[in-house]
Amino acid sequence: MDEGLRVMSANQCFSVHIPQFCSVRWRAASEDVFTCRYFLEQDRLKLRLRFPPRQPSFSRSGMVLVLVLAIVAVLSFAALAIVRNLSTETRSLLYEADQVQLEQVLLSGVEYIKAFAEATPEEQEALGGPYDNPSRFERIAVTDPSGTKTVGYFSVRSLYGAGVESGAGVYFGLESENAKLSLQALLLWEGTRMGSAREALLRLPGMTETVADSILDWIDPDENRRTFGAESDYYAGLRLPYRPRNDLPVALEELLLVRGVERTQLLGGSLRGVSFGGFSQEGQLGLSRENQPWISYLTPYNGERNITPGGSPRINLNDSDLTRLHERLAEEFFPELADFVIFFRQFGPVADAAEGPVAAESSEAAESISPDFSRPGSHLFRTIFDCLGQVVEVEGQDGQAVQIPCPLTSDPERLREWLPQWVDKTTTTGDPVIYGRINVLRAPREVLLAIPGMDSSLAERILATRRSGGLSGAERSRNLAWLYLEGVLTLEQLRELGPFITTGGDIWSAEVVAEASEEGTKRLRARVAVDATRYPARQIYWKLMGDR
């Protein structure tokens, strides 16, 4: 029995007659090939269709979804990368801003040192002095322009403490470069006495004749090699040749180029043991007097203002205008002393006085003699102490020679009253700056022994007086008169040492430490030197030391 079957494809329909128990194979319009088999089973028509395996096909809507998801993922990753980069840049900018702010706090410390150094000695003493003064140099706050917010703190400290008698530790304050052995002073001393510069350098711990002569050959202006020194011929033969400066170095680190100079000897080792807040035990052990580097004793800088403690110019005892000199001395002191100085300039001393004050020998003839200002001054002062304890001989009105003693030293009470003022207000040069003198109130033993004419017993007397408290109180107000009045030096020793010693100085060095406002966070420090010999003070050395 034939049955009809209607088969529909995707594109068209077919009507076919399919015989019983037979199979038909055809291709539909959709190009899908399948087999139809039908048979009659139990009076029921069953149709079995067997399709061949079909290749998977993609839905267009599914592809769009996948594509959208991919684009979203790419954009998400790109956005995440941008956010991360922005976050990194923000942190970097904040760090740079904090660093710049910390550097400005550090520079504020330098300006603070300049302002303090520009002050007169009297003003500095009124502020507590430049040495060991935590109230003025420890943790000074820096605020914003409105003054309402603290942006950081700085401290000014001295690590090596060349003038500290313990020889170690940290104190808050400045370090006087005049308390060190000046390379400029070495050249000046060498000009007065051959070999004195080498002797001075050999006083430093660990110094040898080879290194001493090599340093002097480096700074002197000639090409003449000293016995153990080195000049251009030696440095020209090095693997990387260079020429010696033959002048004063710009910074002490330049001496590392000198033959035989080692970094640890010149600049010292690590200072990790020195705590920021004060005197750590480890720091004191690491900075003992025996182990101090040469930077504690040597400096390329030296100078002091030729002014009174109040800041006015001193009286030049070698002024060529004797009338002006007499007027100024009579105004600042008393007429008898002014007359004696003019006589000293015109005739010079005739004899040295014995140790101690000279007895007065007043007479009507001496009191009636007045200076003749038309007579030029043929004798110059080498030091301001030259006339003290001396006697001058002048011609009286009757033609007889009259001897006149120094009125300042002829009376002990007058001497104690006027000698400190004499030292403060007089000078032997009209130059605004005096170079090459050593501050005996702060210099360590090695530097004291390097001064020409200073022996070990005299150096020990000075150190003993310092240790016993002789320098307590207003230290800068004490001048060289103190050494004589306390019996440390005689007038003869003062006259001999006068050109080489002082109690002042206007070149300062220190380490400035800047801190962020938050306790225990960022920190920055630098080593600086400030020259206040002329106004305004200027920074002459800068070395960034890191954040420790």
XYZ file of C-alpha atoms in Angstrom:
548
model
C 0.000 0.000 0.000
C 1.506 3.286 -1.033
C 1.406 6.135 1.350
C 2.197 9.752 0.613
C 4.608 11.749 2.771
C 5.144 15.394 2.792
C 8.685 16.431 3.576
C 9.561 20.073 4.239
C 13.041 21.528 4.110
C 14.302 24.911 5.097
C 13.550 26.359 1.621
C 10.797 24.268 -0.015
C 8.438 21.387 0.381
C 8.392 18.094 -1.577
C 5.505 15.676 -2.087
C 6.728 12.171 -2.794
C 5.307 8.711 -2.879
C 7.432 6.346 -0.910
C 7.019 2.637 -1.584
C 6.656 0.296 1.322
C 9.877 -1.043 2.752
C 12.148 1.042 0.626
C 14.473 3.880 1.354
C 14.795 7.091 -0.542
C 17.789 9.465 -0.532
C 17.579 12.977 -1.823
C 19.111 16.476 -1.419
C 16.877 19.164 -0.121
C 17.146 22.799 -1.112
C 18.916 23.436 2.119
C 21.688 21.115 0.866
C 21.190 18.904 3.912
C 21.320 15.248 2.947
C 19.368 12.735 4.951
C 17.908 9.281 4.539
C 14.267 8.412 5.045
C 13.177 4.889 5.819
C 9.663 3.906 6.409
C 7.962 0.616 7.012
C 4.659 -0.697 8.176
C 4.765 -2.284 11.494
C 1.691 -3.525 13.224
C -0.518 -1.490 10.957
C 1.312 1.640 11.945
C 3.522 3.692 9.749
C 6.882 4.460 11.289
C 9.283 6.800 9.780
C 12.929 6.946 10.724
C 15.099 9.777 9.593
C 18.883 9.436 9.871
C 20.815 12.645 9.496
C 24.560 12.717 8.824
C 26.801 14.617 11.305
C 26.382 18.334 10.745
C 29.091 20.993 11.077
C 28.446 23.424 13.966
C 27.117 26.763 12.961
C 27.500 30.014 14.895
C 24.738 32.280 15.850
C 25.276 35.870 14.790
C 23.846 37.188 18.074
C 26.282 34.999 20.076
C 29.278 36.353 18.196
C 28.237 39.918 18.981
C 27.946 39.044 22.656
C 31.427 37.517 22.724
C 32.851 40.513 20.913
C 31.226 42.922 23.369
C 32.573 40.956 26.317
C 36.081 41.035 24.822
C 35.944 44.781 24.283
C 34.673 45.336 27.819
C 37.504 43.200 29.199
C 40.130 45.106 27.207
C 38.724 48.437 28.301
C 38.594 47.264 31.908
C 42.232 46.226 31.845
C 43.174 49.510 30.198
C 41.248 51.472 32.807
C 42.902 49.469 35.584
C 46.338 50.193 34.121
C 45.526 53.904 33.877
C 44.305 53.980 37.470
C 47.410 52.187 38.672
C 49.638 54.572 36.720
C 47.766 57.559 38.083
C 48.087 56.185 41.602
C 51.831 55.657 41.123
C 52.253 59.123 39.678
C 50.261 60.624 42.546
C 52.417 58.890 45.118
C 55.534 59.968 43.236
C 54.347 63.576 43.099
C 53.496 63.542 46.797
C 56.929 62.111 47.580
C 58.606 64.734 45.407
C 56.541 67.457 47.053
C 57.552 66.209 50.505
C 61.178 66.007 49.380
C 61.126 69.541 47.991
C 59.510 70.774 51.180
C 62.159 68.979 53.249
C 64.912 70.549 51.137
C 63.394 73.961 51.760
C 63.373 73.267 55.498
C 67.049 72.331 55.170
C 67.789 75.584 53.337
C 65.902 77.438 56.063
C 68.456 76.035 58.491
C 71.281 77.427 56.345
C 69.655 80.856 56.267
C 69.219 80.650 60.035
C 72.976 80.062 60.409
C 73.695 83.018 58.130
C 71.473 85.317 60.172
C 73.127 84.210 63.410
C 76.631 84.551 61.954
C 75.933 88.091 60.725
C 75.182 89.241 64.262
C 77.870 91.009 66.263
C 79.653 89.084 69.048
C 77.580 90.941 71.647
C 74.340 90.016 69.894
C 75.427 86.402 69.600
C 76.184 86.233 73.308
C 72.784 87.740 74.079
C 71.259 84.832 72.142
C 73.197 82.291 74.169
C 76.337 82.006 72.070
C 77.185 79.869 69.043
C 78.381 76.801 70.971
C 76.327 74.147 72.759
C 73.133 76.170 72.642
C 70.147 73.784 72.286
C 67.618 76.545 72.869
C 68.707 78.237 69.640
C 69.850 75.318 67.490
C 67.767 72.248 68.374
C 64.536 71.406 66.547
C 63.614 74.848 65.251
C 60.081 74.862 63.774
C 59.458 76.062 60.211
C 55.902 77.200 59.510
C 53.924 78.084 56.406
C 53.520 81.751 55.390
C 50.385 82.079 57.504
C 52.236 80.807 60.556
C 49.478 78.366 61.443
C 50.941 75.094 60.174
C 54.329 73.591 60.962
C 55.873 72.111 57.817
C 59.072 70.791 59.394
C 61.903 71.202 61.843
C 65.635 71.702 61.530
C 68.503 71.319 63.963
C 72.047 72.658 63.737
C 74.635 70.355 65.250
C 78.377 69.854 65.278
C 79.529 66.268 65.070
C 83.247 66.436 65.515
C 83.433 69.017 68.266
C 87.054 70.137 67.780
C 86.706 72.543 70.688
C 84.837 70.173 73.000
C 87.205 69.086 75.735
C 85.793 65.555 75.804
C 86.842 65.286 72.179
C 83.704 63.462 71.100
C 79.972 63.594 70.746
C 77.371 65.911 69.328
C 76.360 69.349 70.523
C 73.750 71.667 69.104
C 75.507 74.738 67.817
C 78.152 75.935 65.397
C 81.760 74.954 64.901
C 84.335 77.724 64.478
C 86.631 77.196 61.529
C 89.100 79.534 63.268
C 89.565 76.805 65.881
C 91.224 74.671 63.200
C 94.559 74.795 61.459
C 94.076 76.927 58.381
C 95.868 75.945 55.178
C 96.147 79.647 54.433
C 97.810 80.210 57.808
C 100.342 77.484 56.998
C 101.547 79.441 53.984
C 101.744 82.647 56.029
C 103.722 80.928 58.783
C 106.060 79.333 56.273
C 106.892 82.801 54.996
C 108.041 83.944 58.444
C 109.909 80.816 59.517
C 110.985 78.019 57.158
C 109.752 74.600 58.219
C 107.019 75.862 60.548
C 104.233 74.654 58.225
C 105.549 71.095 58.144
C 105.999 71.113 61.936
C 102.410 72.252 62.325
C 101.037 69.477 60.101
C 103.086 66.833 61.882
C 101.153 67.658 65.048
C 98.076 65.989 63.564
C 97.475 62.314 64.446
C 98.684 59.928 61.762
C 100.463 62.625 59.739
C 103.761 61.681 58.054
C 106.515 63.803 56.528
C 105.609 62.540 53.054
C 101.962 63.531 53.363
C 102.793 66.846 55.063
C 105.231 67.894 52.331
C 102.837 66.698 49.616
C 100.011 68.810 51.061
C 102.254 71.874 51.209
C 103.436 71.283 47.612
C 99.774 71.084 46.564
C 98.835 74.455 48.077
C 102.014 76.516 47.542
C 102.244 78.556 44.321
C 105.571 77.181 43.055
C 106.711 73.966 41.363
C 109.638 73.376 43.722
C 109.306 69.928 45.246
C 109.935 69.657 48.955
C 112.107 66.914 50.433
C 109.292 64.373 50.737
C 106.690 66.141 48.630
C 105.205 65.804 45.148
C 104.742 68.294 42.335
C 103.471 68.139 38.743
C 106.039 65.559 37.623
C 104.637 62.987 40.067
C 100.965 63.537 39.217
C 101.716 63.570 35.477
C 102.998 59.984 35.749
C 99.771 58.580 37.200
C 97.442 56.397 35.164
C 94.951 59.281 35.123
C 97.286 62.294 35.211
C 96.328 65.692 36.617
C 98.057 68.811 37.850
C 98.268 70.074 41.440
C 96.263 73.184 42.198
C 99.226 75.171 43.600
C 96.708 77.247 45.505
C 94.297 76.898 48.396
C 91.708 74.154 47.755
C 88.064 75.057 47.337
C 87.056 72.301 49.777
C 89.020 70.059 52.098
C 87.950 66.976 50.097
C 90.276 68.155 47.337
C 93.202 66.945 49.459
C 92.138 63.398 48.541
C 94.009 64.062 45.293
C 97.250 64.619 47.207
C 99.725 61.774 47.300
C 99.342 59.608 50.389
C 96.105 61.130 51.717
C 93.537 58.455 52.622
C 89.813 59.083 52.844
C 89.446 57.626 56.347
C 92.315 59.770 57.629
C 90.967 62.956 56.104
C 87.196 62.609 56.481
C 86.753 59.761 58.948
C 84.561 56.678 58.717
C 80.906 56.008 59.382
C 79.022 58.100 61.927
C 76.230 55.595 62.442
C 76.899 55.442 66.161
C 76.099 59.123 66.662
C 72.497 59.560 67.665
C 70.523 62.565 66.506
C 69.124 63.503 69.876
C 72.335 63.864 71.852
C 75.480 62.105 72.943
C 75.197 58.408 72.239
C 77.802 56.233 73.904
C 78.739 54.512 70.674
C 79.167 57.872 68.971
C 81.544 59.071 71.681
C 83.629 55.944 71.377
C 83.732 56.298 67.604
C 84.842 59.932 67.817
C 87.549 59.731 70.480
C 90.335 62.290 70.344
C 92.843 59.695 69.152
C 90.630 58.638 66.230
C 89.492 62.032 65.055
C 89.941 62.602 61.302
C 91.914 65.528 59.938
C 88.722 67.390 59.119
C 88.560 68.073 62.881
C 91.870 69.935 62.707
C 92.314 71.213 59.126
C 90.300 73.740 57.158
C 90.689 75.708 53.936
C 88.667 78.562 55.485
C 89.710 81.159 58.020
C 88.857 84.763 58.804
C 87.400 87.194 61.319
C 85.854 90.616 61.042
C 88.107 93.435 62.170
C 85.418 95.023 64.335
C 84.655 95.591 67.995
C 82.174 93.311 69.805
C 79.579 96.005 69.200
C 80.223 95.982 65.455
C 82.098 99.283 64.973
C 85.518 99.501 63.240
C 88.574 99.140 65.435
C 91.255 101.769 65.860
C 94.202 101.061 63.596
C 97.349 101.652 65.694
C 99.385 101.824 62.466
C 97.274 104.626 61.001
C 99.513 106.991 59.039
C 97.434 109.980 60.198
C 98.739 110.450 63.748
C 96.341 113.283 64.493
C 93.337 111.121 63.701
C 94.847 108.238 65.654
C 95.363 110.456 68.714
C 91.814 111.781 68.574
C 90.252 108.341 68.418
C 92.418 106.949 71.226
C 91.704 109.916 73.463
C 87.992 109.492 72.822
C 87.885 105.748 73.516
C 90.475 105.619 76.332
C 92.269 108.525 78.059
C 94.687 111.256 76.869
C 97.827 109.868 78.551
C 97.467 106.588 76.673
C 96.833 108.425 73.401
C 100.004 110.488 73.895
C 102.041 107.385 74.702
C 100.902 105.572 71.552
C 101.928 108.535 69.401
C 105.339 108.648 71.118
C 105.680 104.896 70.589
C 104.937 105.312 66.880
C 107.448 108.156 66.547
C 110.346 106.918 68.692
C 109.735 103.238 69.399
C 110.498 101.451 72.698
C 113.796 101.906 74.461
C 113.625 98.941 76.791
C 111.430 95.991 77.639
C 109.775 96.100 81.015
C 110.291 93.330 83.495
C 107.560 90.765 84.005
C 104.453 92.377 85.428
C 103.284 95.998 85.435
C 105.814 98.783 85.308
C 105.990 101.258 88.204
C 104.896 104.761 87.335
C 107.578 107.393 86.914
C 105.528 110.509 86.530
C 107.258 113.851 86.521
C 106.341 117.358 85.629
C 108.630 117.146 82.595
C 106.869 114.036 81.273
C 103.400 115.429 81.891
C 104.209 118.691 80.116
C 105.366 116.992 76.878
C 102.837 116.957 74.067
C 103.144 114.971 70.832
C 104.435 116.758 67.737
C 102.067 115.536 65.047
C 104.250 116.936 62.275
C 106.781 114.198 63.045
C 105.908 111.029 61.093
C 105.493 107.670 62.752
C 108.556 105.570 61.928
C 107.729 102.613 64.140
C 104.869 100.207 63.440
C 102.984 97.913 65.757
C 103.477 94.206 65.053
C 100.809 93.309 67.611
C 98.501 95.400 69.765
C 100.545 94.279 72.790
C 103.821 95.818 71.577
C 103.483 98.995 73.619
C 102.323 97.336 76.826
C 104.969 97.331 79.532
C 107.268 99.419 77.372
C 109.040 102.737 77.907
C 109.584 105.431 75.315
C 112.180 108.155 75.421
C 111.355 111.620 74.126
C 113.095 114.978 74.209
C 111.820 117.374 76.850
C 111.433 121.134 76.602
C 114.887 121.639 78.101
C 116.455 119.285 75.570
C 116.893 116.500 78.101
C 115.688 112.959 77.352
C 112.581 112.004 79.286
C 111.450 108.380 79.700
C 107.705 107.784 79.746
C 106.301 104.365 80.763
C 103.140 102.900 79.303
C 100.282 104.355 81.363
C 98.147 101.271 80.785
C 100.489 98.835 82.539
C 101.921 101.205 85.133
C 98.819 100.869 87.296
C 97.446 97.334 87.987
C 93.908 98.571 88.616
C 93.903 100.600 85.443
C 95.327 97.619 83.541
C 92.530 95.280 84.656
C 89.933 97.885 83.743
C 91.268 98.997 80.368
C 93.140 96.002 78.919
C 90.020 94.098 77.748
C 88.796 97.241 76.000
C 92.234 97.784 74.477
C 92.125 94.296 72.954
C 88.563 94.734 71.710
C 88.941 98.188 70.170
C 92.436 98.299 68.629
C 94.075 96.576 65.705
C 97.283 96.738 63.679
C 95.695 96.712 60.220
C 93.020 98.603 58.375
C 91.882 95.513 56.459
C 88.236 94.621 57.095
C 89.120 90.923 57.532
C 92.006 89.334 59.440
C 93.199 85.927 58.224
C 95.286 83.119 59.643
C 94.698 83.462 63.404
C 93.723 80.514 65.640
C 90.931 80.710 68.205
C 92.710 79.584 71.383
C 89.442 79.320 73.316
C 88.174 76.528 71.037
C 91.240 74.972 69.385
C 92.153 71.388 70.351
C 95.559 70.542 71.763
C 96.981 69.470 68.395
C 96.119 72.817 66.827
C 97.432 74.811 69.801
C 100.779 73.036 69.532
C 100.913 73.897 65.819
C 100.951 77.665 66.552
C 104.456 79.135 66.126
C 105.969 79.896 69.528
C 103.500 77.689 71.430
C 105.166 75.032 73.570
C 103.530 72.079 75.290
C 103.554 73.627 78.768
C 101.813 76.763 77.554
C 99.249 74.717 75.612
C 98.557 72.617 78.679
C 98.009 75.750 80.783
C 95.446 77.019 78.299
C 93.669 73.650 78.214
C 93.742 73.354 82.003
C 92.143 76.772 82.377
C 89.456 75.814 79.892
C 88.715 72.549 81.707
C 88.570 74.267 85.082
C 85.700 76.479 83.982
C 87.709 79.543 83.043
C 85.657 79.833 79.881
C 82.245 79.545 81.475
C 79.747 82.299 80.885
C 79.953 84.688 77.947
C 82.734 82.971 76.043
C 82.825 85.223 73.003
C 83.128 88.301 75.240
C 86.448 87.018 76.575
C 89.375 88.253 74.522
C 93.124 87.756 74.640
C 93.352 90.048 77.663
C 91.844 87.191 79.644
C 94.978 85.090 78.977
C 97.157 87.719 80.622
C 94.841 88.707 83.450
C 94.381 85.050 84.450
C 98.135 84.520 84.447
C 98.122 82.082 81.528
C 100.410 84.223 79.337
C 102.937 86.920 80.074
C 103.175 90.171 78.139
C 106.236 88.849 76.358
C 104.365 85.707 75.307
C 101.407 87.798 74.192
C 103.678 89.908 72.003
C 105.211 86.775 70.489
C 101.951 84.913 69.898
C 99.786 87.949 69.101
C 99.890 87.656 65.284
C 98.791 84.014 65.415
C 96.036 83.840 68.035
C 92.557 85.224 68.604
C 89.395 84.440 70.532
C 86.996 85.099 67.672
C 86.267 84.030 64.146
C 83.485 84.540 61.634
C 83.540 81.408 59.485
C 81.250 78.716 60.833
C 80.498 75.138 59.888
C 77.806 72.734 61.066
C 75.549 69.902 60.030
C 71.959 70.916 59.377
C 69.339 68.191 59.890
C 65.818 68.722 58.509
C 62.824 66.647 59.658
C 59.269 66.377 58.423
C 56.598 67.583 60.787
C 55.590 64.011 61.680
C 57.802 62.569 64.393
C 60.263 59.943 63.198
C 59.473 60.225 59.490
C 61.531 61.690 56.647
C 64.877 63.309 57.424
C 67.540 65.073 55.368
C 70.931 66.443 56.404
C 73.754 68.459 54.891
C 77.181 69.737 55.916
C 77.549 73.496 55.362
C 80.040 76.289 55.959
C 79.097 79.963 56.151
C 81.428 82.943 55.720
C 80.284 85.962 57.740
C 83.493 87.980 57.403
C 81.580 90.287 55.071
C 77.947 91.311 54.934
C 75.791 89.589 53.865
C 77.005 86.184 55.003
C 77.431 83.662 52.212
C 77.449 79.906 51.968
C 80.892 78.661 50.929
C 80.432 74.901 51.309
C 77.554 72.479 50.830
C 77.512 68.706 50.962
C 74.271 66.725 51.042
C 74.731 63.848 53.491
C 71.558 61.802 52.911
C 68.688 60.982 55.245
C 70.486 59.521 58.268
